[in-house]
Tab-separated table of C-alpha atoms in Angstrom:
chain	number	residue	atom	x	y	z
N	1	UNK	CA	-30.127	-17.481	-17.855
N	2	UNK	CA	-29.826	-14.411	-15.760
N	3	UNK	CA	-27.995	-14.852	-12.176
N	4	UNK	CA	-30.659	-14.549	-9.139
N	5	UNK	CA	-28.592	-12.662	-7.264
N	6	UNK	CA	-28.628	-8.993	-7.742
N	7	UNK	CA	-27.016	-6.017	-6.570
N	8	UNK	CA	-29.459	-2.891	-6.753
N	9	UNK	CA	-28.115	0.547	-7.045
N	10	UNK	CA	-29.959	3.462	-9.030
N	11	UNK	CA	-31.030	4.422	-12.120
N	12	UNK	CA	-30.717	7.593	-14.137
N	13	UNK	CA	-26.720	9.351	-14.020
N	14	UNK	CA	-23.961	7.165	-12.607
N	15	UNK	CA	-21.370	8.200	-10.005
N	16	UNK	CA	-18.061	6.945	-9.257
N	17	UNK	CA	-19.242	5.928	-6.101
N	18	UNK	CA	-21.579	3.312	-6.726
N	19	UNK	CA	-19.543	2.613	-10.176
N	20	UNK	CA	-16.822	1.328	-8.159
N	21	UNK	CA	-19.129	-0.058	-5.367
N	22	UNK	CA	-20.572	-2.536	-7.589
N	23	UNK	CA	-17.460	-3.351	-9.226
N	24	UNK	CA	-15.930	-4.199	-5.548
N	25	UNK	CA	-18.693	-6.468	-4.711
N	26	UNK	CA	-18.623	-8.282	-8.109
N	27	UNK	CA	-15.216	-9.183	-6.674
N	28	UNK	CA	-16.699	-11.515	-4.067
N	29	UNK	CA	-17.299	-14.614	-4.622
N	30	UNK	CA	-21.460	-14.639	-3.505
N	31	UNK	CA	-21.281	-11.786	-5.899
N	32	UNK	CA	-19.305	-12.686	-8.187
N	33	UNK	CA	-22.298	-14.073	-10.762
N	34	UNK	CA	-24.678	-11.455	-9.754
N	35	UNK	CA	-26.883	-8.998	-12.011
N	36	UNK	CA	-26.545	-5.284	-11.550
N	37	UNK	CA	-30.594	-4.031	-11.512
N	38	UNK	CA	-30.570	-0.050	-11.731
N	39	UNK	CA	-33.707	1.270	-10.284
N	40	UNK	CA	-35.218	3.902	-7.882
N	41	UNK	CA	-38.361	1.524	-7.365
N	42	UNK	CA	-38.228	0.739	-3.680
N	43	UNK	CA	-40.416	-2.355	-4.939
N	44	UNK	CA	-37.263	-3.211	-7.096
N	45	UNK	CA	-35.120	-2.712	-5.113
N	46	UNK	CA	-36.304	-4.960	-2.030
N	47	UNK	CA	-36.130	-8.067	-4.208
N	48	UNK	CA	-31.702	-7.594	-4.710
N	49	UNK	CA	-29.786	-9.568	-2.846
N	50	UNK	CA	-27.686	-5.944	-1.495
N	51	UNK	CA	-28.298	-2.403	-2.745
N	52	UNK	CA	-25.671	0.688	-2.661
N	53	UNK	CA	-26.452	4.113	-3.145
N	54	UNK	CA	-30.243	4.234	-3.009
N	55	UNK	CA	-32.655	3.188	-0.591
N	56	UNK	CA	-32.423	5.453	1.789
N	57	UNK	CA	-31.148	2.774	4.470
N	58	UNK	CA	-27.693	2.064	6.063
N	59	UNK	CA	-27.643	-1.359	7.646
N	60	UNK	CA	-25.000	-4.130	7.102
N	61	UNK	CA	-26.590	-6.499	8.743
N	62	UNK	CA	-29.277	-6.111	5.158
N	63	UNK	CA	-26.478	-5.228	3.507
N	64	UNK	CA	-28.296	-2.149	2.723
N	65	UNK	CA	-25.133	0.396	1.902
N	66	UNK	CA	-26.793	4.096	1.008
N	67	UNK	CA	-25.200	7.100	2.352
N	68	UNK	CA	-27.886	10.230	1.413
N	69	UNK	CA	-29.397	10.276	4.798
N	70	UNK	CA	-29.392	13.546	6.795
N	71	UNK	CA	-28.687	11.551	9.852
N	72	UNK	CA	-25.708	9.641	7.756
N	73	UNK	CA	-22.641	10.671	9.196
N	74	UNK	CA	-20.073	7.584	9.119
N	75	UNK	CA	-16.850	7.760	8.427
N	76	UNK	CA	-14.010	5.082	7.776
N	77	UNK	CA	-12.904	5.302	11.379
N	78	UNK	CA	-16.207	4.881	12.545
N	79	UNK	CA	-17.558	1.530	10.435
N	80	UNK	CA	-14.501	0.023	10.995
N	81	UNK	CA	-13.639	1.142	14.473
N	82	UNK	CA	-9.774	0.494	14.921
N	83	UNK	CA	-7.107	2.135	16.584
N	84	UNK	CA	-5.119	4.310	15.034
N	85	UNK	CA	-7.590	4.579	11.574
N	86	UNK	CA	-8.462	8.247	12.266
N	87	UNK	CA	-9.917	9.286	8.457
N	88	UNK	CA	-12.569	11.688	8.721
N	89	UNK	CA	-14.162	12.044	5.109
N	90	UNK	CA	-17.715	10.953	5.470
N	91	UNK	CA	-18.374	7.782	3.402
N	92	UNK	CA	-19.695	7.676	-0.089
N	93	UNK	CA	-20.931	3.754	-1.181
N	94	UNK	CA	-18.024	3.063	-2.374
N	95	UNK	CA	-16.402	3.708	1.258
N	96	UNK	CA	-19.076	1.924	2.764
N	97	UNK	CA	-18.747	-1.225	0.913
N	98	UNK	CA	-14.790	-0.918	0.709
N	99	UNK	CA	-14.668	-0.436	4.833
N	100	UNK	CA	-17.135	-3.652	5.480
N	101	UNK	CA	-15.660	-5.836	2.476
N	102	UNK	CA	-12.427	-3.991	1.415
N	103	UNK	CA	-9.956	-6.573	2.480
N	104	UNK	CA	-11.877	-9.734	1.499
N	105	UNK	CA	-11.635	-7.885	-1.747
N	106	UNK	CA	-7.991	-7.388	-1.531
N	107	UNK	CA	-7.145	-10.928	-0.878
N	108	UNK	CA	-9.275	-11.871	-4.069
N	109	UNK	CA	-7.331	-9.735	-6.262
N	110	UNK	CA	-3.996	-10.745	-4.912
N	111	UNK	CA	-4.150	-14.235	-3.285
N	112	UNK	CA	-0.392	-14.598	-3.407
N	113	UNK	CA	-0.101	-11.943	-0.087
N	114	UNK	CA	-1.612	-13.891	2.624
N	115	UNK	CA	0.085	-12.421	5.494
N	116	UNK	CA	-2.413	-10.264	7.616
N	117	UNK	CA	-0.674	-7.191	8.662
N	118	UNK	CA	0.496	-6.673	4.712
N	119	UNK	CA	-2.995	-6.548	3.242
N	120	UNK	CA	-3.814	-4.419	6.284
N	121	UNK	CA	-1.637	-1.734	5.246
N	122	UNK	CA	-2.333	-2.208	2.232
N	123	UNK	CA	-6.117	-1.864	2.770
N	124	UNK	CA	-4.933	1.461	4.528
N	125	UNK	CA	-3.464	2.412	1.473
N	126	UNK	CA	-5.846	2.174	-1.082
N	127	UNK	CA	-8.309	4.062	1.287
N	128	UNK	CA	-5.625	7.077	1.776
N	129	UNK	CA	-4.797	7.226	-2.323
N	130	UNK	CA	-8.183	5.979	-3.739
N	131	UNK	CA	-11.196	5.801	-1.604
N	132	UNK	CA	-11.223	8.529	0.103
N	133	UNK	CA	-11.045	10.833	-2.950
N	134	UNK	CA	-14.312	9.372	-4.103
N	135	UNK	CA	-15.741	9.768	-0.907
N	136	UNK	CA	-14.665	13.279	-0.213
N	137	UNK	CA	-16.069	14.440	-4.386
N	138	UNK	CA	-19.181	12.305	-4.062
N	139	UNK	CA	-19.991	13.681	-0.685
N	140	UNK	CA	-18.854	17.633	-1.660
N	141	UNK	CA	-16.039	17.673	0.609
N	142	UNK	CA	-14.082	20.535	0.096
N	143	UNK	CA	-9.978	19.754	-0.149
N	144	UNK	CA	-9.281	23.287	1.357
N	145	UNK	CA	-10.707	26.481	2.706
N	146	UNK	CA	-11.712	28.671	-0.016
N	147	UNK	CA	-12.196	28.482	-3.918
N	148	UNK	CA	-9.385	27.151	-5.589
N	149	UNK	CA	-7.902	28.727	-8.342
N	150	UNK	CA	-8.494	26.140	-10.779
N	151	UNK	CA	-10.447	22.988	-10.710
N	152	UNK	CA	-8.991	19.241	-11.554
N	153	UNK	CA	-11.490	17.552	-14.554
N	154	UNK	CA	-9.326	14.414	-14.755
N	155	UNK	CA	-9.879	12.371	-11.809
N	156	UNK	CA	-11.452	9.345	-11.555
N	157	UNK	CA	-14.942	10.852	-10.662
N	158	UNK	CA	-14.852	12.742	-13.177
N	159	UNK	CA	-13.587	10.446	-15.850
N	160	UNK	CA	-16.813	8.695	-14.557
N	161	UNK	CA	-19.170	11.280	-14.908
N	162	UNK	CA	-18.036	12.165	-18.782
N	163	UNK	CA	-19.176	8.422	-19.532
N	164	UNK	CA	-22.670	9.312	-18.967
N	165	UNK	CA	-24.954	9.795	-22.190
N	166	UNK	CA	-24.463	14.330	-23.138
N	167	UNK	CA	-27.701	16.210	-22.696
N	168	UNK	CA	-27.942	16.131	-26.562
N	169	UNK	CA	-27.874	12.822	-27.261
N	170	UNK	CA	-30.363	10.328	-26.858
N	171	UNK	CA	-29.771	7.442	-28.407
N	172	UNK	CA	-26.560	6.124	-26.145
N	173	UNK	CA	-27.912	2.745	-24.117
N	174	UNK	CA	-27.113	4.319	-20.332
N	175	UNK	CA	-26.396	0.201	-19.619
N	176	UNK	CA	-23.662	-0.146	-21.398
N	177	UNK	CA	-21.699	3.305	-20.309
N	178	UNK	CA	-22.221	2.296	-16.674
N	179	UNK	CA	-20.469	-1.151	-17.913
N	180	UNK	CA	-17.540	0.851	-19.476
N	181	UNK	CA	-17.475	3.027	-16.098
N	182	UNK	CA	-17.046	-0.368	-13.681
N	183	UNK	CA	-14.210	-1.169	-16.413
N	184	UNK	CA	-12.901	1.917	-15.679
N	185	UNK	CA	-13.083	2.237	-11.831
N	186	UNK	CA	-12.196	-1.608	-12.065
N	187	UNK	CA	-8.784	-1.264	-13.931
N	188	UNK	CA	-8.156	1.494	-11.782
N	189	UNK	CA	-9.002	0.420	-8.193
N	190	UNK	CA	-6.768	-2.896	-9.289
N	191	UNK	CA	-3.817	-1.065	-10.959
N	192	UNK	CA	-3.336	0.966	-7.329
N	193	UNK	CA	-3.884	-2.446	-5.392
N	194	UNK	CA	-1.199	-3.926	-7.226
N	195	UNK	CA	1.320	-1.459	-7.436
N	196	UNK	CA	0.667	-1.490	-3.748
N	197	UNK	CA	1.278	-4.746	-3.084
N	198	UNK	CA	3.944	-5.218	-5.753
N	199	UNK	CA	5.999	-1.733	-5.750
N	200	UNK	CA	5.076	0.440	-2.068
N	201	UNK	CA	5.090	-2.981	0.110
N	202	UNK	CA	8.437	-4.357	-0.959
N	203	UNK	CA	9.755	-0.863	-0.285
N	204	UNK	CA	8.517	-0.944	2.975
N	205	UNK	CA	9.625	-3.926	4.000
N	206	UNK	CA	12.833	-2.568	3.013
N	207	UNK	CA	13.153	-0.149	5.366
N	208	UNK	CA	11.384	-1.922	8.195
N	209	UNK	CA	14.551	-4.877	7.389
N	210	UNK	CA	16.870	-1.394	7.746
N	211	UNK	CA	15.329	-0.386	11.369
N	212	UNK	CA	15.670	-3.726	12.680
N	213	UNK	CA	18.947	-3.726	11.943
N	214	UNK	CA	20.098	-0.576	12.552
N	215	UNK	CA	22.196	-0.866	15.705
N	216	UNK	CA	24.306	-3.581	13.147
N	217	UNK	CA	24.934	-0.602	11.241
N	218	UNK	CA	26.477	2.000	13.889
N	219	UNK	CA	26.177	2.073	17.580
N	220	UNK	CA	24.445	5.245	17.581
N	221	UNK	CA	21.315	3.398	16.171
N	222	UNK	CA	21.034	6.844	13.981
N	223	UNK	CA	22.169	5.362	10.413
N	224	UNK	CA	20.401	2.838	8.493
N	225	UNK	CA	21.393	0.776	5.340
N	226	UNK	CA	19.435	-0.253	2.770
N	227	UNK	CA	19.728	-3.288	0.971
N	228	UNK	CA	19.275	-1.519	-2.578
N	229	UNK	CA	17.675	2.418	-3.508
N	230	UNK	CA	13.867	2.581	-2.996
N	231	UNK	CA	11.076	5.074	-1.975
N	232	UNK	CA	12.424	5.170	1.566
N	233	UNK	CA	11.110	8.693	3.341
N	234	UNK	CA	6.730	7.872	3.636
N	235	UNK	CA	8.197	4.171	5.137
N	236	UNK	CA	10.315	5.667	7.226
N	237	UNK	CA	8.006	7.922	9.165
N	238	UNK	CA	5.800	5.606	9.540
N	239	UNK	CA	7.676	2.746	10.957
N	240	UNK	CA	9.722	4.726	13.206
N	241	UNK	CA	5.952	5.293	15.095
N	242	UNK	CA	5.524	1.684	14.624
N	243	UNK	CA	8.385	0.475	15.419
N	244	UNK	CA	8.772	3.137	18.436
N	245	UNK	CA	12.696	3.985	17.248
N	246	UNK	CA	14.572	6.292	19.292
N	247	UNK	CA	16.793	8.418	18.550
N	248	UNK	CA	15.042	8.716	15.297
N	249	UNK	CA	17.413	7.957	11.943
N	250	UNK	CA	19.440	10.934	11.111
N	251	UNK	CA	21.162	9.326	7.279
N	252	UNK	CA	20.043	6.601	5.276
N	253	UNK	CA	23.146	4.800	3.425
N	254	UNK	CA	22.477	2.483	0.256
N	255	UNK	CA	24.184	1.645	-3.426
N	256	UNK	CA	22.732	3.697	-6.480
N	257	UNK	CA	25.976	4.113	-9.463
N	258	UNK	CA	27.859	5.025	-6.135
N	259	UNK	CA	27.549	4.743	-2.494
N	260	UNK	CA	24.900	7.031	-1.248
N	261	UNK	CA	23.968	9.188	1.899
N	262	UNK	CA	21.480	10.945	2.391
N	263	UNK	CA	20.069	13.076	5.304
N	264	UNK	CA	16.547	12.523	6.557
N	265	UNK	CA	13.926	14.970	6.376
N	266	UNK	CA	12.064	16.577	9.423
N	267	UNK	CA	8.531	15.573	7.622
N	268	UNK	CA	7.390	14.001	4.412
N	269	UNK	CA	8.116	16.439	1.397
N	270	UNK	CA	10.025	18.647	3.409
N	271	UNK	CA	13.710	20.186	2.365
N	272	UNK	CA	14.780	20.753	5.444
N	273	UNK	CA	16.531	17.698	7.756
N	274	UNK	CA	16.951	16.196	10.869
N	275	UNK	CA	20.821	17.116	10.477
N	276	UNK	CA	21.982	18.035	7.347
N	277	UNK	CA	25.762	16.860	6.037
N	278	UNK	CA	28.616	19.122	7.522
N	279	UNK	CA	28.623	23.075	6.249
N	280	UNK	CA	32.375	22.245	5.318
N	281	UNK	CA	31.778	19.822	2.939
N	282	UNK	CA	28.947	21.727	0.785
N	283	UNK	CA	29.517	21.636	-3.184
N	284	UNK	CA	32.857	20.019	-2.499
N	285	UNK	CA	33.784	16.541	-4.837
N	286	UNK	CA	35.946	14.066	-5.409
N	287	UNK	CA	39.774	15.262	-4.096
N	288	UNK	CA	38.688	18.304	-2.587
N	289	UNK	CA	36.038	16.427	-0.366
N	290	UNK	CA	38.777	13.897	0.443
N	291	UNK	CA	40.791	16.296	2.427
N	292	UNK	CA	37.604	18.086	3.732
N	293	UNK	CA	36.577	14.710	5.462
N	294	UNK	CA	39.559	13.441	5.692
N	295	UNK	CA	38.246	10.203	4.046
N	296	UNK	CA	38.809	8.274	0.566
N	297	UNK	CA	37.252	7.889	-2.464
N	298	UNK	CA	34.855	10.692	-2.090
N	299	UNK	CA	32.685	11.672	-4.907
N	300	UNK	CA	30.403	14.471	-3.767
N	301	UNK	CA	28.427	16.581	-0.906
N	302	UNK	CA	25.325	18.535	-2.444
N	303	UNK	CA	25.537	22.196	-2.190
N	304	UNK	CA	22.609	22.000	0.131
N	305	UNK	CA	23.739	19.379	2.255
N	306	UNK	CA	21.143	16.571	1.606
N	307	UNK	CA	22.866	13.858	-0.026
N	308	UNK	CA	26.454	12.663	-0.798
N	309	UNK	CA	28.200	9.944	-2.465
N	310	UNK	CA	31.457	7.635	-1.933
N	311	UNK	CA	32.851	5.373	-3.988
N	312	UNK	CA	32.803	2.665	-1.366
N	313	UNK	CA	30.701	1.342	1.283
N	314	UNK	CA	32.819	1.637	4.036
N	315	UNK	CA	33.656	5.175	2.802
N	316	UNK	CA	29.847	6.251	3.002
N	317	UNK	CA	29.552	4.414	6.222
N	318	UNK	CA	32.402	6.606	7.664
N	319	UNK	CA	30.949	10.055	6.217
N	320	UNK	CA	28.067	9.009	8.177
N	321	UNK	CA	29.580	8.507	11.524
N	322	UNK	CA	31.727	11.755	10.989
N	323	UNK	CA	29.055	13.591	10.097
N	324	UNK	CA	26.781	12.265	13.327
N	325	UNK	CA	29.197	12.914	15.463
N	326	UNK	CA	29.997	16.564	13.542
N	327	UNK	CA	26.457	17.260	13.638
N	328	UNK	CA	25.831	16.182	17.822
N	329	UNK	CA	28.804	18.506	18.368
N	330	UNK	CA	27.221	21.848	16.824
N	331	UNK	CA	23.969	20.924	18.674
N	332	UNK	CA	25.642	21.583	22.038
């Protein structure tokens, strides 16, 4: 016995979009159970329960979700209208269902984070790494000015679009490849919420821990410690805004095979850093670093200057402070 509740979306060649829109709201509980009916019949379509994709009609309140309007121009900072949420891609259905429902979603595929402002940046996440790449190839966003050189065929839209039946082939049932594409967008959309919540939150809570305690650290409130290694640099920009930290952190400090320290970049991705270790101490190791410093138990300085090692914690703790207070010194 078929469910009465249906989603609509349309027939003919799937997208990602509505692919992953469907899958999201079969995540719900009041959708949990429902039919998918595939159909450009506006007939059809006016009997399902919520339709993405088609219709011609944007309006939550009928939970009418499609996005092919002329006058459609919402974006994920408009639907959702927060400070601070400042994406401009204009939304594909999968956007629009993932903005209205995206964090009742969340909380159904991991019920075990129930504090608020963790599935909100998570939520943010998934829309930066995820979402908005479907929005931006279903909607023919360009990434960049120009034609690129070459052209990526192995994203998740297009993994999508090879499931649908070849122009030479007509005997593949259309039904069942859009149910191997909401597998597809389904293992994926979970695998990134998931790692997000399991792998980039605890990492960020790391460092957040490290900020609020910085001033434990060193006086200077310049040199944070992390309780063990971890992605560090994405959290670190981002909290300082949050977290409003001034003088931003110069060196990060933590435990890897040695005691590590390493300078902080100006800007994600970049080489260059807020203050690089001490010119004198660049490609030096272990004895020869000792009396460079004039500390023990040294192990190494990089060549370049971004990252050095000690053998002890109080050791990398004091190459540091020297190297602070080296570094304030030549900025004079």
């Amino acid at each position: 016995m078929s469910s009465k509740i249906k989603i609509g979306t349309h027939s003919g060649v799937f997208h990602c979009d509505e692919v992953l829109a469907c899958y999201m709201l079969k995540k719900l509980p009041q959708y949990k159970d429902a039919s998918i009916v595939r159909s450009r019949d506006p007939e059809i379509l006016k009997t399902c329960d919520v339709v993405v994709d088609v219709g011609g009609e944007y309006d939550p309140s009928k939970h009418r979700y499609d996005h092919h309007m002329r006058e459609f121009k919402e974006t994920a900072s408009s639907v959702l209208n927060k400070p601070g949420y400042d994406w401009t891609i204009k939304l594909s259905s999968a956007g629009l269902i993932y903005c209205h429902f995206g964090q009742e979603i969340i909380k159904q595929v991991i019920p075990e984070v129930v504090d608020q402002a963790e599935i909100d940046a998570i939520f943010r996440k998934v829309y930066d790494t995820l979402i908005q790449e479907i929005d931006g190839i279903d909607n023919g966003v360009p990434m960049f000015e120009g034609e690129p050189r070459y052209r990526i065929h192995t994203n998740l839209s297009s993994r999508v679009r090879n499931l649908n039946p070849p122009w030479n082939k007509k005997d593949v049932d259309l039904e069942e490849q859009f149910r191997k594409a909401m597998i597809l967008v389904g293992t994926e959309f979970e695998e990134f919420i998931h790692y997000f919540s399991q792998v980039w939150l605890p990492a960020r809570n790391l460092v957040k821990n490290a900020l609020l305690k910085r001033f434990e650290v060193d006086p200077s409130g310049e040199i944070v410690e992390l309780e063990q290694p971890s992605t560090w640099t994405e959290h670190m920009f981002e909290l300082e805004k949050e977290l409003n930290v001034d003088p931003v952190i110069k060196y990060v400090i933590f435990k890897d095979d040695s005691y590590r320290i390493q300078a902080v970049p100006v800007q994600l991705g970049s080489f260059v850093c807020r203050m690089f270790l001490p010119e004198e101490w660049a490609g030096l190791r272990d004895e020869d670093l000792d009396k460079a410093t004039g500390i023990k138990d040294c192990v190494f300085v990089h060549s370049v200057r971004f990252i050095g090692g000690n053998k002890t914690r109080e050791g990398v703790l004091e190459m540091a402070q020297k190297a602070l207070k080296i570094g304030k010194l030549s900025e004079k």
